[in-house]
mmCIF file of C-alpha atoms in Angstrom:
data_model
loop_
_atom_site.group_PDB
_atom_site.id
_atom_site.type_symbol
_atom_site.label_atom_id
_atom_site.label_comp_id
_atom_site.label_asym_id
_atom_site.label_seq_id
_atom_site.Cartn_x
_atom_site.Cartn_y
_atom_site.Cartn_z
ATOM 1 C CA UNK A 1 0.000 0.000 0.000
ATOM 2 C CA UNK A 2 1.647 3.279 -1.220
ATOM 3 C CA UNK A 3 1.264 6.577 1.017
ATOM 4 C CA UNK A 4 0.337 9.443 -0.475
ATOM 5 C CA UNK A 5 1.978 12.818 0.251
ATOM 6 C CA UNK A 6 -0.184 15.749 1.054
ATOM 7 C CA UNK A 7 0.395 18.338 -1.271
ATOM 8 C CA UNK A 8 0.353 22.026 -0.309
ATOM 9 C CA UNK A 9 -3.297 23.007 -1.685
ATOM 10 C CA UNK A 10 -4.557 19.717 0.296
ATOM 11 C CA UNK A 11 -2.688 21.038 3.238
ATOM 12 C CA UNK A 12 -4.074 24.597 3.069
ATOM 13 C CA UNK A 13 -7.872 23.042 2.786
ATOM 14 C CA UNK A 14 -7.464 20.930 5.588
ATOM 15 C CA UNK A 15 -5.917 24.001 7.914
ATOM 16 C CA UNK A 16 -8.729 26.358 6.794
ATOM 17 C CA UNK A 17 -11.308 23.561 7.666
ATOM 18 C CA UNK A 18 -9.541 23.169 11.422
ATOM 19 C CA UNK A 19 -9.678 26.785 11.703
ATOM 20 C CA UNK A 20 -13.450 27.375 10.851
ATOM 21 C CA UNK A 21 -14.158 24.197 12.896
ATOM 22 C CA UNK A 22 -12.451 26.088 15.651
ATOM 23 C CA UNK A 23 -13.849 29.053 15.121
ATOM 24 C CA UNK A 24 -17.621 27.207 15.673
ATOM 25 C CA UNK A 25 -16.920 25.763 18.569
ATOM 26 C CA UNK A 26 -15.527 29.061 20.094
ATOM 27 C CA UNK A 27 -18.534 30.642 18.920
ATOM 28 C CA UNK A 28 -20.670 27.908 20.548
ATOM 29 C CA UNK A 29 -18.500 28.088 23.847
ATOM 30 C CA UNK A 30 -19.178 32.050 23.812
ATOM 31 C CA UNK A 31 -22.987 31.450 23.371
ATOM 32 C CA UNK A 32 -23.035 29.018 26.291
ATOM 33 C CA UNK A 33 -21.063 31.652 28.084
ATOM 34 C CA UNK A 34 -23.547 34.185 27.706
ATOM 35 C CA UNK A 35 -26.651 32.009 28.725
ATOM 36 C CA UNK A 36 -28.086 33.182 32.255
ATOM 37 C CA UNK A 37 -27.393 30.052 34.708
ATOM 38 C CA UNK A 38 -29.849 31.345 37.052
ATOM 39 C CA UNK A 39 -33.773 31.952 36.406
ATOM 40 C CA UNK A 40 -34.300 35.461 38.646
ATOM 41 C CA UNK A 41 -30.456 36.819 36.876
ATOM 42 C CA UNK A 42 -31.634 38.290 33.735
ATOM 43 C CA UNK A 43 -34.718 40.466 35.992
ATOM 44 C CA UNK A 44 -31.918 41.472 38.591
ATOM 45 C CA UNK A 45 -30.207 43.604 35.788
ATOM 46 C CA UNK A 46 -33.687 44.544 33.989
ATOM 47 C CA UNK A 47 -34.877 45.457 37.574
ATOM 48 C CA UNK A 48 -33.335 49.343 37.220
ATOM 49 C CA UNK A 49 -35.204 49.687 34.392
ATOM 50 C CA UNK A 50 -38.443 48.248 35.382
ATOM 51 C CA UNK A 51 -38.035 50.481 38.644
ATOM 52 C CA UNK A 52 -37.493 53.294 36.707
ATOM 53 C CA UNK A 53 -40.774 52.648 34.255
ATOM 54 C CA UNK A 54 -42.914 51.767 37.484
ATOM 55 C CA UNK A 55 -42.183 55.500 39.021
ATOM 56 C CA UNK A 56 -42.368 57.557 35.728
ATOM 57 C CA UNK A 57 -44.495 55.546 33.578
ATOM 58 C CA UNK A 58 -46.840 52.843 34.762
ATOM 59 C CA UNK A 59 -47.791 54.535 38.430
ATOM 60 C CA UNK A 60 -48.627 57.751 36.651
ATOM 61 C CA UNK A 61 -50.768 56.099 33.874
ATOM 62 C CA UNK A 62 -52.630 53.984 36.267
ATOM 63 C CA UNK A 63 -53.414 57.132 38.664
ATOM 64 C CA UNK A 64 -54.605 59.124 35.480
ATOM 65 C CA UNK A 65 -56.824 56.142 34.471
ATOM 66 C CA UNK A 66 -58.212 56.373 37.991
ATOM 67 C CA UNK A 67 -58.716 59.928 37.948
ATOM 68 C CA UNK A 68 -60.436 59.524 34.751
ATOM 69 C CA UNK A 69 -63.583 58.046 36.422
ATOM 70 C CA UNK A 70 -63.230 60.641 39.023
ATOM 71 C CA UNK A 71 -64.230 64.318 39.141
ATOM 72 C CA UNK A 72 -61.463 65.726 41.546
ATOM 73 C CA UNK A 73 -60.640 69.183 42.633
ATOM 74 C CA UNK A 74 -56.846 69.413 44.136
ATOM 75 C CA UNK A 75 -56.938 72.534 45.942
ATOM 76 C CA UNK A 76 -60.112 70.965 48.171
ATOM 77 C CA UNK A 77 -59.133 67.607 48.213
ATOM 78 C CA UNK A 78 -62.099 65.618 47.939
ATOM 79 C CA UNK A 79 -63.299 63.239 44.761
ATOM 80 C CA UNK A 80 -66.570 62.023 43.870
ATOM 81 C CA UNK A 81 -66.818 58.549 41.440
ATOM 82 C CA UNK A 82 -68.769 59.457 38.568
ATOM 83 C CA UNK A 83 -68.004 57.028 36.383
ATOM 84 C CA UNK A 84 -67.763 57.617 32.419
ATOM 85 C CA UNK A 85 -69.516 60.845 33.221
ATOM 86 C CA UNK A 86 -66.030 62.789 32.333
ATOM 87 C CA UNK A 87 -65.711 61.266 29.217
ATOM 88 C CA UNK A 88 -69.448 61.915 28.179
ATOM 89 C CA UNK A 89 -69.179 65.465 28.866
ATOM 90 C CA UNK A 90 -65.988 65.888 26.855
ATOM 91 C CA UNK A 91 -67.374 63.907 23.998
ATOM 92 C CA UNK A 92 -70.841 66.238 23.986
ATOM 93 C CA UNK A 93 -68.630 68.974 24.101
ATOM 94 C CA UNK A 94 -68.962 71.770 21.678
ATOM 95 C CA UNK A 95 -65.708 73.259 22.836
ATOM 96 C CA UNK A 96 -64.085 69.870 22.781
ATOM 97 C CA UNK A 97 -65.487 69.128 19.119
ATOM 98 C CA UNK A 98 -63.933 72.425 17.867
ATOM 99 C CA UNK A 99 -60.391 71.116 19.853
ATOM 100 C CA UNK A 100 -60.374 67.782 17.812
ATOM 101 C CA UNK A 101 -61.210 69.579 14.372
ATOM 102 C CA UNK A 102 -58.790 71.708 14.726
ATOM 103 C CA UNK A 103 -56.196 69.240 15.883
ATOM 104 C CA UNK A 104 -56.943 67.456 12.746
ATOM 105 C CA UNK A 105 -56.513 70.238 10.422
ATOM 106 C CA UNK A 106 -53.031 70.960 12.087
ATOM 107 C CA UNK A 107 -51.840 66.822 12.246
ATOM 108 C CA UNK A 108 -52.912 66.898 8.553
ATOM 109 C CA UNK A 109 -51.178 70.186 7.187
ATOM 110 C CA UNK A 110 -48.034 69.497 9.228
ATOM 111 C CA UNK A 111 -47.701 65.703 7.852
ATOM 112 C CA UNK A 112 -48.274 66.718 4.447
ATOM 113 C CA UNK A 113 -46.135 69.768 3.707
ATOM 114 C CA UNK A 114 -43.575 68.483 6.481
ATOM 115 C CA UNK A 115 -42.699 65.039 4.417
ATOM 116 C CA UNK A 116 -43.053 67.263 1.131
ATOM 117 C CA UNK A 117 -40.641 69.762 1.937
ATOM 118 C CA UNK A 118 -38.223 67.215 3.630
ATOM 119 C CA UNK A 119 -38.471 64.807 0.829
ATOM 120 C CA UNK A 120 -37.721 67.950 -1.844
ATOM 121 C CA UNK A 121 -34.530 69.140 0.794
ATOM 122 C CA UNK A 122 -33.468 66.017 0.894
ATOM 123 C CA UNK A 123 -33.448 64.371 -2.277
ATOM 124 C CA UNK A 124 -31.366 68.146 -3.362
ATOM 125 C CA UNK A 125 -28.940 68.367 -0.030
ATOM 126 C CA UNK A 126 -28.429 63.796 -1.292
ATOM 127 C CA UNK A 127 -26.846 65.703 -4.701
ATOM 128 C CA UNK A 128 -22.921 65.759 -5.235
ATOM 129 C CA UNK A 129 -22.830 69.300 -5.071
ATOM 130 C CA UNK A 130 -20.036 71.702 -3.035
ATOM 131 C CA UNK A 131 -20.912 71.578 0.377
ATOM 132 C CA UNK A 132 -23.679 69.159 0.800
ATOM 133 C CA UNK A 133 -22.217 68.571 4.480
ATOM 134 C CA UNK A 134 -22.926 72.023 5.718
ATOM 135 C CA UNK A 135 -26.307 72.268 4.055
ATOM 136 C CA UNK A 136 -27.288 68.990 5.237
ATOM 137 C CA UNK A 137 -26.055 70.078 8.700
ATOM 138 C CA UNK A 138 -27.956 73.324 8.613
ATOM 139 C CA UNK A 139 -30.996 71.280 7.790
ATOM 140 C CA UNK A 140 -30.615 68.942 10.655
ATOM 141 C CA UNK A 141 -29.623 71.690 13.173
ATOM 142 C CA UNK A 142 -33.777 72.784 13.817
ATOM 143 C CA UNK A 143 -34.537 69.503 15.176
ATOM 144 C CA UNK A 144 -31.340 69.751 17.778
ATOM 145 C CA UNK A 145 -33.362 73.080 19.644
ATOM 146 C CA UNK A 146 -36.134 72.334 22.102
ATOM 147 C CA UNK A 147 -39.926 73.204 21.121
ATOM 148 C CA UNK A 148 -39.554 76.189 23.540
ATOM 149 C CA UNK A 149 -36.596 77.798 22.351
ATOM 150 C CA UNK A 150 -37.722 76.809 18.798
ATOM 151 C CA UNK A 151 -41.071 79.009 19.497
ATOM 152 C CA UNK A 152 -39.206 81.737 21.271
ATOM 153 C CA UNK A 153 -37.212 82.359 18.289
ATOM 154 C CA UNK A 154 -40.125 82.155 16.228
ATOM 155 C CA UNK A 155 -41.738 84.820 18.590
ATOM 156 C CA UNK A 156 -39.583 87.106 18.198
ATOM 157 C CA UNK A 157 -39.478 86.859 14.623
ATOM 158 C CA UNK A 158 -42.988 87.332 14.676
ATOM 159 C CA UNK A 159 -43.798 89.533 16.683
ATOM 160 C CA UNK A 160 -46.332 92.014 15.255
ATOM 161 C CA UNK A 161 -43.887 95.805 16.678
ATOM 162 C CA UNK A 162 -40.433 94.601 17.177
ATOM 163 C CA UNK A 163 -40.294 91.366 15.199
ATOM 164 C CA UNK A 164 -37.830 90.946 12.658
ATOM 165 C CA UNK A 165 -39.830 89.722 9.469
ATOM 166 C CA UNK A 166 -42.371 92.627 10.273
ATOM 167 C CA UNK A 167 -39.853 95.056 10.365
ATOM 168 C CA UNK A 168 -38.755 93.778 7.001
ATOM 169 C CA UNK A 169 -41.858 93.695 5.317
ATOM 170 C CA UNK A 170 -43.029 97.326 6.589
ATOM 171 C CA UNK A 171 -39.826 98.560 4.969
ATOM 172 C CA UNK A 172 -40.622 96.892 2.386
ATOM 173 C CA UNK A 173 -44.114 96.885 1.482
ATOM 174 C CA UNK A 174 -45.780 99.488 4.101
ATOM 175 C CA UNK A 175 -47.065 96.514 6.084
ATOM 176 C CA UNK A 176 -46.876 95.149 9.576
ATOM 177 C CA UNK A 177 -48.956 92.102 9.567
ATOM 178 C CA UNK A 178 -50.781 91.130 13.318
ATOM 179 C CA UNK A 179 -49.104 87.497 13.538
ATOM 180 C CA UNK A 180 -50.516 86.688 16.807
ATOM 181 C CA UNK A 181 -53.802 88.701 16.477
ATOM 182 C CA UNK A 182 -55.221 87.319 13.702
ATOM 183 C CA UNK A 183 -56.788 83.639 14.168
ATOM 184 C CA UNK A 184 -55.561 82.456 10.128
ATOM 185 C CA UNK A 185 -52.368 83.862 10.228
ATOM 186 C CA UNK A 186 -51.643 82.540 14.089
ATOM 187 C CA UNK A 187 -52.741 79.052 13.014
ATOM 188 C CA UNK A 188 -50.787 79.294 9.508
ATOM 189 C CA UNK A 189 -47.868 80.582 11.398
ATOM 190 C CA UNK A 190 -48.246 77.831 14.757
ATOM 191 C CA UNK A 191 -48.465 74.822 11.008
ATOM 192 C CA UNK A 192 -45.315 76.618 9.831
ATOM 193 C CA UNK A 193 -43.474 76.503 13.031
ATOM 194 C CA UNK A 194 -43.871 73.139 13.614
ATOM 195 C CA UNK A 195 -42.810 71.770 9.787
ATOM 196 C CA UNK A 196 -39.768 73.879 10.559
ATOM 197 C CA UNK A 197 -38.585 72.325 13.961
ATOM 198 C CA UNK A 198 -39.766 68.546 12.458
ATOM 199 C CA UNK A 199 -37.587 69.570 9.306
ATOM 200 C CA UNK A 200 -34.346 68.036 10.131
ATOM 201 C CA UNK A 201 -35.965 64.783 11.775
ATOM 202 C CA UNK A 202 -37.559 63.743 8.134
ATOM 203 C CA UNK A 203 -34.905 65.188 6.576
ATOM 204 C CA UNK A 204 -32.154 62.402 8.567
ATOM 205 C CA UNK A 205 -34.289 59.754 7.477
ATOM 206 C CA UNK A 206 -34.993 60.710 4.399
ATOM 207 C CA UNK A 207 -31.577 61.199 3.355
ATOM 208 C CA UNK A 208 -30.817 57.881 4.699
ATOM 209 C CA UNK A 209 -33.440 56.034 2.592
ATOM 210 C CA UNK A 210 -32.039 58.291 -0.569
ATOM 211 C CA UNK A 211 -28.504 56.918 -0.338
ATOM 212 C CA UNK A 212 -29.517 53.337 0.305
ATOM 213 C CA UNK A 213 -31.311 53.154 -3.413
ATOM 214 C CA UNK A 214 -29.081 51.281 -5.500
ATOM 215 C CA UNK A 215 -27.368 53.301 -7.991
ATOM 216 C CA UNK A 216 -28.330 51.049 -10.727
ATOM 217 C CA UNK A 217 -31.475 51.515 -11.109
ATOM 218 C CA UNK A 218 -31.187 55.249 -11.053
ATOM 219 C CA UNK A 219 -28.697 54.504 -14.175
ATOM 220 C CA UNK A 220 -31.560 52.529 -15.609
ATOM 221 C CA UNK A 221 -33.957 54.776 -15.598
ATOM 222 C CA UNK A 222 -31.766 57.409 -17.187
ATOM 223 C CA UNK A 223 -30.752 54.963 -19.769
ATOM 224 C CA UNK A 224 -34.625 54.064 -21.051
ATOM 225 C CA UNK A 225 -34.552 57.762 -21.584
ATOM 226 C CA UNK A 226 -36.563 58.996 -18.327
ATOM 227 C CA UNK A 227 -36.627 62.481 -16.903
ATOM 228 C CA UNK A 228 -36.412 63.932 -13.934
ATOM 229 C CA UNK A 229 -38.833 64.009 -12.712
ATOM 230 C CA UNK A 230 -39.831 60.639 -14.044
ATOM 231 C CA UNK A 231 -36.787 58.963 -12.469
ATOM 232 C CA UNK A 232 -37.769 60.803 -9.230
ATOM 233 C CA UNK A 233 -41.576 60.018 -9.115
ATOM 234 C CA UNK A 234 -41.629 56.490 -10.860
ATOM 235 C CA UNK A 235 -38.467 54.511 -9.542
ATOM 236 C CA UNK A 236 -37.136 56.858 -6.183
ATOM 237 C CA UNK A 237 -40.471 57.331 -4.754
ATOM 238 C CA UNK A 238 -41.592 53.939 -4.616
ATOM 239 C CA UNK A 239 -38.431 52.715 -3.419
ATOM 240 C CA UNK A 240 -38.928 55.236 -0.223
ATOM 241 C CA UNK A 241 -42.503 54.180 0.503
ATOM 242 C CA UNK A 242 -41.051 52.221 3.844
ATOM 243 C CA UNK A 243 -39.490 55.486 4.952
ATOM 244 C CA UNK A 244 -42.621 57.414 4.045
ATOM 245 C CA UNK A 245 -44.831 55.358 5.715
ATOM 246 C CA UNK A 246 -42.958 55.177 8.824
ATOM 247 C CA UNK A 247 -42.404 58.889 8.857
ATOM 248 C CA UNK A 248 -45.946 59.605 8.517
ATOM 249 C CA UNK A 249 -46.944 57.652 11.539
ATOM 250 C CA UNK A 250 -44.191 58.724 13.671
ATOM 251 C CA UNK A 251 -44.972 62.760 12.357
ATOM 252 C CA UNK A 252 -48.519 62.121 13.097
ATOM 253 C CA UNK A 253 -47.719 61.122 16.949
ATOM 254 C CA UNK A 254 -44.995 64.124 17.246
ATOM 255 C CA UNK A 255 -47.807 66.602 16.016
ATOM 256 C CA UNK A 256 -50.539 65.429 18.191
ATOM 257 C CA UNK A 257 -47.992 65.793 21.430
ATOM 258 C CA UNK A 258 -44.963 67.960 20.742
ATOM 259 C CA UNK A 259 -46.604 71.044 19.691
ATOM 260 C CA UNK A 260 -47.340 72.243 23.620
ATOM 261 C CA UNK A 261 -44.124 74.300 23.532
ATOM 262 C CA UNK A 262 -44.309 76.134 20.432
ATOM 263 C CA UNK A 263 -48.199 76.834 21.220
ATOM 264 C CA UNK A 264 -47.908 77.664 24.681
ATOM 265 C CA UNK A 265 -44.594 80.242 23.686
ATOM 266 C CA UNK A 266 -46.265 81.682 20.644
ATOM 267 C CA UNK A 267 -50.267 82.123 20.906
ATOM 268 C CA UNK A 268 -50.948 79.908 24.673
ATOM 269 C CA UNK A 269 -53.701 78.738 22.530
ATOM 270 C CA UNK A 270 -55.493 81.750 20.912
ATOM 271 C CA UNK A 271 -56.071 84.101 19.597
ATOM 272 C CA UNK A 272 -60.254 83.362 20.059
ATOM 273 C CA UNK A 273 -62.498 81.414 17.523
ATOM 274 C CA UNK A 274 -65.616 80.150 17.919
ATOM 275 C CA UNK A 275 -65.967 77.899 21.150
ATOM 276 C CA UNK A 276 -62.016 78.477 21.997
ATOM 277 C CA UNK A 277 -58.953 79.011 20.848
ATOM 278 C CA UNK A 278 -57.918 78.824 17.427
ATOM 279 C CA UNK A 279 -54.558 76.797 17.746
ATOM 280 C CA UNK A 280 -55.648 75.148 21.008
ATOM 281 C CA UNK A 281 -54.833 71.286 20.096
ATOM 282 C CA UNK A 282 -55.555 68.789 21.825
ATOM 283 C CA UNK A 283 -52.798 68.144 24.062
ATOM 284 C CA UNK A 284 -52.870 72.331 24.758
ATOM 285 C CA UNK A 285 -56.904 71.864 25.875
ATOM 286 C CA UNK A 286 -55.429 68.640 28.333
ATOM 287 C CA UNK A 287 -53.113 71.483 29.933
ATOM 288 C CA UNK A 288 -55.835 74.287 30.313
ATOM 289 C CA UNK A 289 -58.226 72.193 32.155
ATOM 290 C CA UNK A 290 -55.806 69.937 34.600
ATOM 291 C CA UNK A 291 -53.356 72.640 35.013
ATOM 292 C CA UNK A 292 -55.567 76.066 35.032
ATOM 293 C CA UNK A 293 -58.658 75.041 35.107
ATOM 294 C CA UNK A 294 -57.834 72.318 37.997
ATOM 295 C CA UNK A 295 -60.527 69.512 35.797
ATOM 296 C CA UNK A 296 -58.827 66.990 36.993
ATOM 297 C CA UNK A 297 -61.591 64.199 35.818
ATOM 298 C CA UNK A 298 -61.616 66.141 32.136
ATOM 299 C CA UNK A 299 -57.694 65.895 32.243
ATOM 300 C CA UNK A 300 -57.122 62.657 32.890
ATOM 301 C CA UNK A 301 -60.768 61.475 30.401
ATOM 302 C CA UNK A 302 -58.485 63.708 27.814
ATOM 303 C CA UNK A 303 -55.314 61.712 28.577
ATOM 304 C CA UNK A 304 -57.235 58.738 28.089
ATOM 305 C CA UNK A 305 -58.853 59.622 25.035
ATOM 306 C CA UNK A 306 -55.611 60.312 23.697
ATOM 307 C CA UNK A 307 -53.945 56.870 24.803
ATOM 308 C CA UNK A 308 -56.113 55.042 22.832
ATOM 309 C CA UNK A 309 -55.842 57.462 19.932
ATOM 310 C CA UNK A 310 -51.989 56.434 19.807
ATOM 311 C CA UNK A 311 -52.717 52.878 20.399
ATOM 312 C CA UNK A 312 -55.364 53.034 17.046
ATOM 313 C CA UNK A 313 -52.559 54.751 15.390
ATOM 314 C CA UNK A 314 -49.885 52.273 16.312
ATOM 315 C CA UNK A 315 -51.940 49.208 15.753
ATOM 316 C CA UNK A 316 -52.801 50.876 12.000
ATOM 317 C CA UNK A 317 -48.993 51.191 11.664
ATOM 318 C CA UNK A 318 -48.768 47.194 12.314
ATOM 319 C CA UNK A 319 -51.767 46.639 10.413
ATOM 320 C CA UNK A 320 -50.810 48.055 7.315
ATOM 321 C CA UNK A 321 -47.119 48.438 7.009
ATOM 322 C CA UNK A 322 -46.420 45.753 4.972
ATOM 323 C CA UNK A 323 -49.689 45.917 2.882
ATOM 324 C CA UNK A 324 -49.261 49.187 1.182
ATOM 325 C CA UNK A 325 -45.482 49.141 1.263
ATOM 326 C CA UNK A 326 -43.718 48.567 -1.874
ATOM 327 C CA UNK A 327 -40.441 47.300 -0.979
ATOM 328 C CA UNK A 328 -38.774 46.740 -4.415
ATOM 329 C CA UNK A 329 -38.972 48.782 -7.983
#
């Protein structure tokens, strides 16, 4: 029986199989290594956390669903059960009718123009021009401020004697329009004011989506002769429906709850029209009754109300994502 000698590409297979068979079993030994070997070990380091969620979160939403069924009064002290009485009243409400139209007038005008503008600013700042990082910085930078420094600055842009874009325009044009005065230009300028400080949010994501389409099919598209706009609208658009979708669910959410600062800085809800104020929102009316008014009950039935608006909204999100999604040109 003659013995074969190994010759070096045999020997290089056979020391590349050793290694990857090495490097699986250190791979398995790591995995067993990170397995918990007791059962109450992995909740003694979640147990900061849940602690932390208990105090901030889960305590306060259980007193507020308690208070719901309540009708309170702080100051006195006392509370009386009434049952779903708070949330009848609200939902009878002409005031409280007027609060959710106009809520849905603002979620709808911020979403749309918001994602338009960001879309246009980003598929523009995604161009190889000179100096796309600063411009794409200076887009981000609005989202960086806080709502109430974001509606300070807007405030004092605005404002009607000393503001800066009225002091423009009356030099200008003879004209010092009454920002704050006026319920359609306070609303159009509240709608404004919040695209702006939601700009650089959509724009991150956006811009994100734009460089992962595949460059190919951009050169396609030129190559059967499309334009533009064609290449834009036909092939680019589609392939950002997942970003668009999730950016209109998560805008929707950020409209319905982070517009308390620049409201409460620029307008605290007025000026007056009709039953209330013209930019008081829904999360603005919440404020007025459990914080001035002291309507406990209507507070927390608000609060509620609005949980299970964000729950409908979330559960769409789930519903739907993948149905009207196209995830491929």
């Amino acid at each position: 029986m003659s013995l074969v000698r190994p010759t070096p590409k045999s020997r290089a297979v056979r020391a590349k199989a050793v290694r990857s068979q090495e490097a699986r079993a250190e791979a398995s030994a790591q995995a067993e290594r990170a397995t918990f070997r007791g059962r109450w070990l992995p909740w003694l380091f979640l147990l900061p956390t849940l602690l932390v969620l208990a105090v901030f979160s889960y305590y306060p939403a259980a007193r507020t669903l308690r208070l719901s069924v309540f009708r309170a009064n702080l100051i006195v002290g006392n509370e009386q059960f009434v049952g779903l009485a708070n949330f009848a009243e609200l939902l009878s409400s002409p005031v409280y009718h007027q609060v959710i139209l106009q809520t849905l007038i603002f979620v709808a005008l911020v979403v749309v123009f918001g994602l338009m503008f960001a879309l246009s600013l980003a598929w523009l700042a995604s161009k190889p021009i000179a100096g796309a990082k600063f411009y794409r910085l200076m887009l981000i930078y609005p989202y960086a401020l806080s709502p109430a420094i974001a509606g300070t600055l807007w405030l004092f842009l605005f404002n009607p004697e000393i503001g800066a874009v009225n002091t423009l325009l009356d030099t200008l044009i003879g004209v010092k329009p009454r920002w704050l005065d006026n319920p359609f230009l306070a609303f159009v300028l509240v709608v404004v004011a919040s695209i702006w400080k939601g700009l650089g949010y959509n724009v991150v994501f956006y811009l994100a989506a734009i460089q992962n389409i595949p460059g190919d099919v951009m050169e396609a598209a030129e190559i059967d002769g499309a334009s533009a706009w064609q290449s834009f609208w036909r092939v680019a658009f589609p392939l950002l429906s997942p970003m668009t979708f999730f950016l209109v669910f998560t805008n929707i959410v950020t409209s319905l709850f982070d517009s308390f600062g620049l409201v409460n800085i620029l307008t605290r809800g007025g000026p007056v029209y009709g039953e209330t104020g013209i930019t008081t929102f829904l999360v603005y009316q919440l404020y007025e009754d459990g914080f001035r008014n002291f309507r406990t009950g209507a507070a927390a039935a608000q609060a509620v109300l609005m949980l299970l608006l964000v729950i409908c909204i979330v559960a769409m999100q789930f519903r739907y994502g993948n149905r009207r999604v196209h995830y491929g040109a």
